[in-house]
mmCIF file of C-alpha atoms in Angstrom:
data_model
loop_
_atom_site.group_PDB
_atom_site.id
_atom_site.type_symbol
_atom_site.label_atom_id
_atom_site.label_comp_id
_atom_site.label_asym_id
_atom_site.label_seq_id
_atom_site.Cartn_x
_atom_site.Cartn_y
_atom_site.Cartn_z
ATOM 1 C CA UNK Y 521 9.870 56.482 76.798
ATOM 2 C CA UNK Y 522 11.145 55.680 80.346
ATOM 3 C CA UNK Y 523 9.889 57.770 83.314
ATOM 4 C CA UNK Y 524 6.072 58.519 81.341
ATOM 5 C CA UNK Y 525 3.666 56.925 82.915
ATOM 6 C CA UNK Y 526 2.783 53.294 81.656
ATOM 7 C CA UNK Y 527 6.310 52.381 80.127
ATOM 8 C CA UNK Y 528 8.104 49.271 80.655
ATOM 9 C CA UNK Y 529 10.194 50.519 83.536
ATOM 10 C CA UNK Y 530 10.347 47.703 86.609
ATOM 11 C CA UNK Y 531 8.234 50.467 88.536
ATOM 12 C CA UNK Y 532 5.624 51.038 85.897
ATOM 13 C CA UNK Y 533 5.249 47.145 84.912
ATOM 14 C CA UNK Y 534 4.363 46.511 89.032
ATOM 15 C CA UNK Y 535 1.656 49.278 89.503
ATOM 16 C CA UNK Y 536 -0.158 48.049 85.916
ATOM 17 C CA UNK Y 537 -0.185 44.205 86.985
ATOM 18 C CA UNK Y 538 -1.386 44.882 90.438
ATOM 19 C CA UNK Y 539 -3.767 47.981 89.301
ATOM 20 C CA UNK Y 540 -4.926 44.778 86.679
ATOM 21 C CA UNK Y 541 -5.334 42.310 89.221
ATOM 22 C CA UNK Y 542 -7.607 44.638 91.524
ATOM 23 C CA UNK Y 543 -9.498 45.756 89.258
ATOM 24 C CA UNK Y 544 -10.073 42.838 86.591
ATOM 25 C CA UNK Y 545 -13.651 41.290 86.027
ATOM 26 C CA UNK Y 546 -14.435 38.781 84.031
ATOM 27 C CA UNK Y 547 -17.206 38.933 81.487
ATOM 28 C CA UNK Y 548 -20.619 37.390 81.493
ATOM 29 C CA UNK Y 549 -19.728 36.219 77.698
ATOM 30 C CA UNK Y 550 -16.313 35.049 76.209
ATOM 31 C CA UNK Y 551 -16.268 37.430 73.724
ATOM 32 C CA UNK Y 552 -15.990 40.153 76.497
ATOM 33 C CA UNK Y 553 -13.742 37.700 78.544
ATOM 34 C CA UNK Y 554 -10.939 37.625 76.300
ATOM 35 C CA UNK Y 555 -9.387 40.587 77.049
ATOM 36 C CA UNK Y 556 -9.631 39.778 80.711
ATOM 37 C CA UNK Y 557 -7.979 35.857 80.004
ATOM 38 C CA UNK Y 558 -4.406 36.878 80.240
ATOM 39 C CA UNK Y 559 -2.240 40.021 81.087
ATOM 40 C CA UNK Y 560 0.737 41.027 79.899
ATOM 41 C CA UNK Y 561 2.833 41.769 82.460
ATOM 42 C CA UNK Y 562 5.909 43.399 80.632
ATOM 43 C CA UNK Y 563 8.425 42.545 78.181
ATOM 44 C CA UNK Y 564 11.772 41.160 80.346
ATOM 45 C CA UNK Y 565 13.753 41.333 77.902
ATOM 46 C CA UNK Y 566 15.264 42.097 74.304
ATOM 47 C CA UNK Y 567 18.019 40.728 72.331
ATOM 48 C CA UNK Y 568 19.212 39.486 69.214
ATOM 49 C CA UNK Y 569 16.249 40.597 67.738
ATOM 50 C CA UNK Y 570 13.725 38.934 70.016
ATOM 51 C CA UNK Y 571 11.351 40.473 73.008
ATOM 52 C CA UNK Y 572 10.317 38.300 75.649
ATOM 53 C CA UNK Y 573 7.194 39.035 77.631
ATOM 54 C CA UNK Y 574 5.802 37.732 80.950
ATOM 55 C CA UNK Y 575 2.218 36.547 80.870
ATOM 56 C CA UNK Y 576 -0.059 35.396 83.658
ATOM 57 C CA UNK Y 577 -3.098 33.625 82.602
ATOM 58 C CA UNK Y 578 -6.219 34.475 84.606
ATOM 59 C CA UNK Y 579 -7.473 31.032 86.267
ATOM 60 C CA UNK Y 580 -10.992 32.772 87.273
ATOM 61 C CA UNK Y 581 -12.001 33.616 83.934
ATOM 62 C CA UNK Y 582 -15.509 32.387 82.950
ATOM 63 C CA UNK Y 583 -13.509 31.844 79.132
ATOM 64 C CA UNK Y 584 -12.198 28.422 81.063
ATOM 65 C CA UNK Y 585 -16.086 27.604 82.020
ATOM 66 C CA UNK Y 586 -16.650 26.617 78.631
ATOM 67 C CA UNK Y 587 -12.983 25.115 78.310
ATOM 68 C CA UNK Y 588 -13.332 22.686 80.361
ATOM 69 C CA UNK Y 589 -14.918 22.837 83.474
ATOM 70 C CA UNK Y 590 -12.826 21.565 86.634
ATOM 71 C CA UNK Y 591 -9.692 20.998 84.109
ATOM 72 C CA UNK Y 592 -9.136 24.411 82.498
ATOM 73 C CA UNK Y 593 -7.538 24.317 78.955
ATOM 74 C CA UNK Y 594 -6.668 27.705 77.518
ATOM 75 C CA UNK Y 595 -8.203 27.379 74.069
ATOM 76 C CA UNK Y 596 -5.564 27.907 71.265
ATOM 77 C CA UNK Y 597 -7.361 30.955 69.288
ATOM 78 C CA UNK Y 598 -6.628 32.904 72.493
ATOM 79 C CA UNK Y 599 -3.103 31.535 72.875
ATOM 80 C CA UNK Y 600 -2.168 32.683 69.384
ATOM 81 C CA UNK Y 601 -3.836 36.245 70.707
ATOM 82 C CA UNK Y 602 -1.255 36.685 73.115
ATOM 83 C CA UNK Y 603 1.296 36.384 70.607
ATOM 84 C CA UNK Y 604 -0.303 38.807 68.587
ATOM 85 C CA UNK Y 605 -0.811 41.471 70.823
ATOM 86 C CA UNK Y 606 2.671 40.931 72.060
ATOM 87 C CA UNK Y 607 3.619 41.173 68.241
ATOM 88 C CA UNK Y 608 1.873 44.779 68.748
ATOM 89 C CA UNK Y 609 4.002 45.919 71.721
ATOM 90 C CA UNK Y 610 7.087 45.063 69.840
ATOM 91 C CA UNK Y 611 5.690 46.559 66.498
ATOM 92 C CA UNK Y 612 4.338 49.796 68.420
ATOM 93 C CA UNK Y 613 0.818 49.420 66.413
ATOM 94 C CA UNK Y 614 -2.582 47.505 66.021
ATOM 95 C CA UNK Y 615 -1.438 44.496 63.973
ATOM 96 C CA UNK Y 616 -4.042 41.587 61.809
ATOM 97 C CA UNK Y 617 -3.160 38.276 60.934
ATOM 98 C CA UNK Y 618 -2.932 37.814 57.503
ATOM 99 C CA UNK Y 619 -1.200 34.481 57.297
ATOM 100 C CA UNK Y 620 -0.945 31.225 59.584
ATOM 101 C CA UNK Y 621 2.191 29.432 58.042
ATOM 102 C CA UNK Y 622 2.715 27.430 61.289
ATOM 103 C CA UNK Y 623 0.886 26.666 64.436
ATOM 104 C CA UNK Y 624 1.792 23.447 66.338
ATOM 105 C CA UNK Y 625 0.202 22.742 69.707
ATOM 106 C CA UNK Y 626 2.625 20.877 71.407
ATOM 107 C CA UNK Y 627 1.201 20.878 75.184
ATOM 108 C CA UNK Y 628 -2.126 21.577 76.346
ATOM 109 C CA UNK Y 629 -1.597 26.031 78.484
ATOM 110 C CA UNK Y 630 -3.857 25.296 81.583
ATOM 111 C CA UNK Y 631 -4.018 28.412 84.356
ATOM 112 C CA UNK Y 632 -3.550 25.728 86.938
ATOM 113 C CA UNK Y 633 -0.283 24.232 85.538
ATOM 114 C CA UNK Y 634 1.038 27.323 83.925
ATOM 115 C CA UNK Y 635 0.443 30.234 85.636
ATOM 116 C CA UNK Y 636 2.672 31.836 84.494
ATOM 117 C CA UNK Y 637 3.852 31.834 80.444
ATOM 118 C CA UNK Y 638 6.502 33.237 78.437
ATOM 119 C CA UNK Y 639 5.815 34.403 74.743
ATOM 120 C CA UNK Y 640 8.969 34.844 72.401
ATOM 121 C CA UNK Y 641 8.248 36.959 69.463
ATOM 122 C CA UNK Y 642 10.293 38.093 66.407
ATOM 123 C CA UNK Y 643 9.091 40.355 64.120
ATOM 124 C CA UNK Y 644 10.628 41.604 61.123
ATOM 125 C CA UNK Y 645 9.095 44.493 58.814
ATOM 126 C CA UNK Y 646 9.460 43.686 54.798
ATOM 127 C CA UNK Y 647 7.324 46.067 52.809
ATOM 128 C CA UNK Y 648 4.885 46.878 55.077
ATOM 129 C CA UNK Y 649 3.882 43.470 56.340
ATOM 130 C CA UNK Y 650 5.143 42.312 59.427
ATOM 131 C CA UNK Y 651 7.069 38.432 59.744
ATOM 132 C CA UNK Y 652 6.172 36.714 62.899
ATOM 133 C CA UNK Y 653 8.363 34.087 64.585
ATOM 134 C CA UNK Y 654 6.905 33.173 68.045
ATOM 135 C CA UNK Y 655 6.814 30.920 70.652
ATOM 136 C CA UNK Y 656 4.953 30.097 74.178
ATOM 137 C CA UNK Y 657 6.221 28.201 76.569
ATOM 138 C CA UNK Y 658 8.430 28.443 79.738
ATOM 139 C CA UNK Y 659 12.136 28.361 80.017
ATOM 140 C CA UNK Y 660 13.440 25.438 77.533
ATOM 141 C CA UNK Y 661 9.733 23.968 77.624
ATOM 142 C CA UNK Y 662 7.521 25.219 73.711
ATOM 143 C CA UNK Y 663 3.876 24.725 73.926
ATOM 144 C CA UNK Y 664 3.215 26.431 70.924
ATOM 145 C CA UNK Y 665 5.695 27.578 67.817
ATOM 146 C CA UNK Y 666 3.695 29.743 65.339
ATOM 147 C CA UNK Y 667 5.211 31.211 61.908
ATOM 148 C CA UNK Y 668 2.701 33.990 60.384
ATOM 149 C CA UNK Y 669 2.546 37.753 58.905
ATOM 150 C CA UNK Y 670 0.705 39.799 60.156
ATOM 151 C CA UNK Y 671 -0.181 43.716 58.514
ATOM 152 C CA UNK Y 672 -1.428 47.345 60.112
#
């Protein structure tokens, strides 16, 4: 609801990403890391039955160490995380993936490159499961076009 704290007013979206960027550290493991690899800045926009949501990838995180050192690649398993907890905003609940019916790769997400990423989901609810159409990319450029379900 607009005007509680933490909803996706303009206002609310700037305090979270800055109060995130203060006050992020990443992880001594990459298990821990992962939640500290990207932030979801806010959802810009929804139409037509689709959300759009800003994400900025976190360049410092010690995920990239491991993935590859001095050319940071952001792996894939935590690209298809971002849809899914973008999947969650838009579904207003914890979602799992059930079933990967699509995933291409079609450009290699580096933190140095792409900053900045945009994530395209749309969901649609049939009996309690949850059909996932998403992209990532930026503007007319797809780096990644999933197709999956996903259940609470």
């Amino acid at each position: 609801a607009i005007g509680l704290p933490g909803d996706l007013s303009s206002p609310s979206r700037f305090v979270r990403a800055a109060f995130v960027k203060l006050n992020s550290v990443c992880e001594d493991n990459d298990t821990a890391s992962i939640s500290q690899f990207f932030h979801i800045l806010g959802s810009v926009a929804q139409q037509e039955g689709k959300a759009v949501f800003q994400i900025a990838l976190n360049p410092q995180c010690q995920v990239y160490e491991g993935h590859f050192p001095g050319e940071p690649v952001s792996p894939g398993v935590c690209n298809i995380q971002m849809i899914k907890e973008c999947a969650e905003q838009v579904a207003g609940k914890s979602l799992f993936l059930s079933n990967l019916q699509q995933c291409r790769l079609t450009t290699l997400v580096t933190p140095l490159a792409h900053p900045q990423v945009e994530v395209t989901i749309q969901l649609e609810e049939k009996g309690g499961a949850y059909k996932l159409k998403a992209t990532l990319g930026k503007g007319e450029e797809i780096y990644l076009d999933l197709k999956a379900e996903l259940n609470s």
